[in-house]
């Protein structure tokens, strides 16, 4: 079973993501960008769902750090900020795709399946 790292500081958003993922994937949680980078460095992660606004290190910084060491690891930005500028910044940081909150379970699972199949 594939493992997804959910980088999310908000408990209710994390619980929603576990509900979406629990049937098809194993998952780990990072509560900030620094934890996400550390967990990605340990290996065993197949994809990262990255919140953008987090304490310690934001999702854009964390994505750039992860992609520098692990360019093959898919990272999906997950944010309440749905402006084109936010999407552009996420893609520039290295994100492979972008989902807006509140995320639909169908769209989320579709994006994950597509990125894990590539």
PDB file of C-alpha atoms in Angstrom:
ATOM      1  CA  UNK A   1       0.000   0.000   0.000  1.00  0.00           C
ATOM      2  CA  UNK A   2       1.336   3.453  -0.938  1.00  0.00           C
ATOM      3  CA  UNK A   3       2.143   5.945   1.832  1.00  0.00           C
ATOM      4  CA  UNK A   4       1.064   9.573   1.697  1.00  0.00           C
ATOM      5  CA  UNK A   5       2.584  12.270   3.866  1.00  0.00           C
ATOM      6  CA  UNK A   6      -0.082  14.764   4.908  1.00  0.00           C
ATOM      7  CA  UNK A   7       1.625  18.023   5.890  1.00  0.00           C
ATOM      8  CA  UNK A   8      -1.196  19.831   7.704  1.00  0.00           C
ATOM      9  CA  UNK A   9      -1.149  21.822  10.943  1.00  0.00           C
ATOM     10  CA  UNK A  10      -4.945  22.085  11.314  1.00  0.00           C
ATOM     11  CA  UNK A  11      -6.487  19.065  13.083  1.00  0.00           C
ATOM     12  CA  UNK A  12      -9.874  19.220  11.354  1.00  0.00           C
ATOM     13  CA  UNK A  13      -8.265  19.445   7.896  1.00  0.00           C
ATOM     14  CA  UNK A  14      -6.013  16.505   8.767  1.00  0.00           C
ATOM     15  CA  UNK A  15      -8.993  14.426   9.924  1.00  0.00           C
ATOM     16  CA  UNK A  16     -10.776  15.175   6.642  1.00  0.00           C
ATOM     17  CA  UNK A  17      -7.724  14.033   4.664  1.00  0.00           C
ATOM     18  CA  UNK A  18      -7.474  10.788   6.656  1.00  0.00           C
ATOM     19  CA  UNK A  19     -11.140  10.130   5.912  1.00  0.00           C
ATOM     20  CA  UNK A  20     -10.467  10.598   2.180  1.00  0.00           C
ATOM     21  CA  UNK A  21      -7.286   8.469   2.190  1.00  0.00           C
ATOM     22  CA  UNK A  22      -8.010   5.662   4.669  1.00  0.00           C
ATOM     23  CA  UNK A  23      -9.465   3.126   2.219  1.00  0.00           C
ATOM     24  CA  UNK A  24      -6.680   3.306  -0.343  1.00  0.00           C
ATOM     25  CA  UNK A  25      -3.505   4.578   1.324  1.00  0.00           C
ATOM     26  CA  UNK A  26      -1.407   4.556   4.458  1.00  0.00           C
ATOM     27  CA  UNK A  27      -0.592   8.034   5.739  1.00  0.00           C
ATOM     28  CA  UNK A  28       1.723   9.959   8.020  1.00  0.00           C
ATOM     29  CA  UNK A  29       1.308  13.456   9.392  1.00  0.00           C
ATOM     30  CA  UNK A  30       3.677  16.376   9.556  1.00  0.00           C
ATOM     31  CA  UNK A  31       2.423  19.356  11.593  1.00  0.00           C
ATOM     32  CA  UNK A  32       4.752  21.850   9.894  1.00  0.00           C
ATOM     33  CA  UNK A  33       7.005  22.165   6.879  1.00  0.00           C
ATOM     34  CA  UNK A  34      10.166  21.243   8.774  1.00  0.00           C
ATOM     35  CA  UNK A  35       8.617  17.938   9.901  1.00  0.00           C
ATOM     36  CA  UNK A  36       7.530  17.280   6.302  1.00  0.00           C
ATOM     37  CA  UNK A  37      11.099  17.705   5.043  1.00  0.00           C
ATOM     38  CA  UNK A  38      12.463  15.442   7.800  1.00  0.00           C
ATOM     39  CA  UNK A  39       9.904  12.697   7.099  1.00  0.00           C
ATOM     40  CA  UNK A  40      10.514  12.906   3.341  1.00  0.00           C
ATOM     41  CA  UNK A  41      14.254  12.513   3.989  1.00  0.00           C
ATOM     42  CA  UNK A  42      13.626   9.286   5.936  1.00  0.00           C
ATOM     43  CA  UNK A  43      12.088   7.727   2.832  1.00  0.00           C
ATOM     44  CA  UNK A  44       9.142   5.404   2.384  1.00  0.00           C
ATOM     45  CA  UNK A  45       6.844   8.214   1.217  1.00  0.00           C
ATOM     46  CA  UNK A  46       5.152   7.933  -2.172  1.00  0.00           C
ATOM     47  CA  UNK A  47       3.449  11.360  -2.316  1.00  0.00           C
ATOM     48  CA  UNK A  48       3.124  14.523  -0.205  1.00  0.00           C
ATOM     49  CA  UNK A  49      -0.061  16.537   0.327  1.00  0.00           C
ATOM     50  CA  UNK A  50       1.375  19.905   1.357  1.00  0.00           C
ATOM     51  CA  UNK A  51      -0.566  22.631   3.149  1.00  0.00           C
ATOM     52  CA  UNK A  52       0.930  25.981   2.216  1.00  0.00           C
ATOM     53  CA  UNK A  53       0.302  28.029   5.378  1.00  0.00           C
ATOM     54  CA  UNK A  54       2.067  26.220   8.242  1.00  0.00           C
ATOM     55  CA  UNK A  55       4.212  27.189  11.222  1.00  0.00           C
ATOM     56  CA  UNK A  56       8.014  26.803  11.474  1.00  0.00           C
ATOM     57  CA  UNK A  57       8.477  26.392   7.690  1.00  0.00           C
ATOM     58  CA  UNK A  58       5.697  27.081   5.208  1.00  0.00           C
ATOM     59  CA  UNK A  59       4.662  24.628   2.509  1.00  0.00           C
ATOM     60  CA  UNK A  60       6.423  26.477  -0.303  1.00  0.00           C
ATOM     61  CA  UNK A  61       9.778  26.369   1.493  1.00  0.00           C
ATOM     62  CA  UNK A  62       9.221  22.737   2.471  1.00  0.00           C
ATOM     63  CA  UNK A  63       8.317  21.766  -1.101  1.00  0.00           C
ATOM     64  CA  UNK A  64      11.455  23.416  -2.477  1.00  0.00           C
ATOM     65  CA  UNK A  65      13.601  21.620   0.122  1.00  0.00           C
ATOM     66  CA  UNK A  66      11.970  18.247  -0.586  1.00  0.00           C
ATOM     67  CA  UNK A  67      12.224  18.634  -4.371  1.00  0.00           C
ATOM     68  CA  UNK A  68      15.892  19.609  -4.116  1.00  0.00           C
ATOM     69  CA  UNK A  69      16.731  16.227  -2.549  1.00  0.00           C
ATOM     70  CA  UNK A  70      13.882  14.112  -3.946  1.00  0.00           C
ATOM     71  CA  UNK A  71      12.845  15.518  -7.345  1.00  0.00           C
ATOM     72  CA  UNK A  72      10.888  12.356  -8.170  1.00  0.00           C
ATOM     73  CA  UNK A  73       8.619  12.629  -5.091  1.00  0.00           C
ATOM     74  CA  UNK A  74       5.230  14.076  -6.124  1.00  0.00           C
ATOM     75  CA  UNK A  75       4.044  17.029  -4.027  1.00  0.00           C
ATOM     76  CA  UNK A  76       0.476  18.346  -4.208  1.00  0.00           C
ATOM     77  CA  UNK A  77      -0.230  21.804  -2.794  1.00  0.00           C
ATOM     78  CA  UNK A  78      -3.324  21.819  -0.613  1.00  0.00           C
ATOM     79  CA  UNK A  79      -4.454  25.303   0.302  1.00  0.00           C
ATOM     80  CA  UNK A  80      -7.402  27.555   1.030  1.00  0.00           C
ATOM     81  CA  UNK A  81      -5.700  30.194  -1.128  1.00  0.00           C
ATOM     82  CA  UNK A  82      -7.088  29.485  -4.593  1.00  0.00           C
ATOM     83  CA  UNK A  83      -5.873  32.532  -6.500  1.00  0.00           C
ATOM     84  CA  UNK A  84      -3.893  32.095  -9.717  1.00  0.00           C
ATOM     85  CA  UNK A  85      -0.908  33.725  -8.002  1.00  0.00           C
ATOM     86  CA  UNK A  86      -1.014  31.072  -5.246  1.00  0.00           C
ATOM     87  CA  UNK A  87      -1.118  28.297  -7.856  1.00  0.00           C
ATOM     88  CA  UNK A  88       1.824  29.885  -9.708  1.00  0.00           C
ATOM     89  CA  UNK A  89       3.894  30.191  -6.504  1.00  0.00           C
ATOM     90  CA  UNK A  90       3.166  26.563  -5.610  1.00  0.00           C
ATOM     91  CA  UNK A  91       4.208  25.341  -9.046  1.00  0.00           C
ATOM     92  CA  UNK A  92       7.354  27.500  -8.954  1.00  0.00           C
ATOM     93  CA  UNK A  93       8.259  25.939  -5.586  1.00  0.00           C
ATOM     94  CA  UNK A  94       8.069  22.512  -7.249  1.00  0.00           C
ATOM     95  CA  UNK A  95       4.531  21.281  -6.618  1.00  0.00           C
ATOM     96  CA  UNK A  96       3.268  18.782  -9.175  1.00  0.00           C
ATOM     97  CA  UNK A  97      -0.383  19.761  -8.745  1.00  0.00           C
ATOM     98  CA  UNK A  98      -2.629  22.089  -6.753  1.00  0.00           C
ATOM     99  CA  UNK A  99      -5.856  21.416  -4.824  1.00  0.00           C
ATOM    100  CA  UNK A 100      -8.007  24.090  -3.218  1.00  0.00           C
ATOM    101  CA  UNK A 101      -9.659  23.641   0.169  1.00  0.00           C
ATOM    102  CA  UNK A 102     -12.243  22.513   0.830  1.00  0.00           C
ATOM    103  CA  UNK A 103     -11.067  19.632  -1.333  1.00  0.00           C
ATOM    104  CA  UNK A 104     -13.471  17.132  -2.847  1.00  0.00           C
ATOM    105  CA  UNK A 105     -12.572  13.531  -2.101  1.00  0.00           C
ATOM    106  CA  UNK A 106     -13.063  12.535  -5.756  1.00  0.00           C
ATOM    107  CA  UNK A 107     -10.737  15.248  -7.070  1.00  0.00           C
ATOM    108  CA  UNK A 108      -8.117  14.519  -4.391  1.00  0.00           C
ATOM    109  CA  UNK A 109      -8.079  10.774  -5.086  1.00  0.00           C
ATOM    110  CA  UNK A 110      -8.006  11.426  -8.840  1.00  0.00           C
ATOM    111  CA  UNK A 111      -4.931  13.681  -8.566  1.00  0.00           C
ATOM    112  CA  UNK A 112      -3.147  11.220  -6.238  1.00  0.00           C
ATOM    113  CA  UNK A 113      -3.866   8.240  -8.514  1.00  0.00           C
ATOM    114  CA  UNK A 114      -2.651  10.121 -11.568  1.00  0.00           C
ATOM    115  CA  UNK A 115       0.607  11.239  -9.933  1.00  0.00           C
ATOM    116  CA  UNK A 116       1.344   7.803  -8.453  1.00  0.00           C
ATOM    117  CA  UNK A 117       0.750   6.163 -11.846  1.00  0.00           C
ATOM    118  CA  UNK A 118       3.227   8.417 -13.692  1.00  0.00           C
TER     119      UNK A 118
END
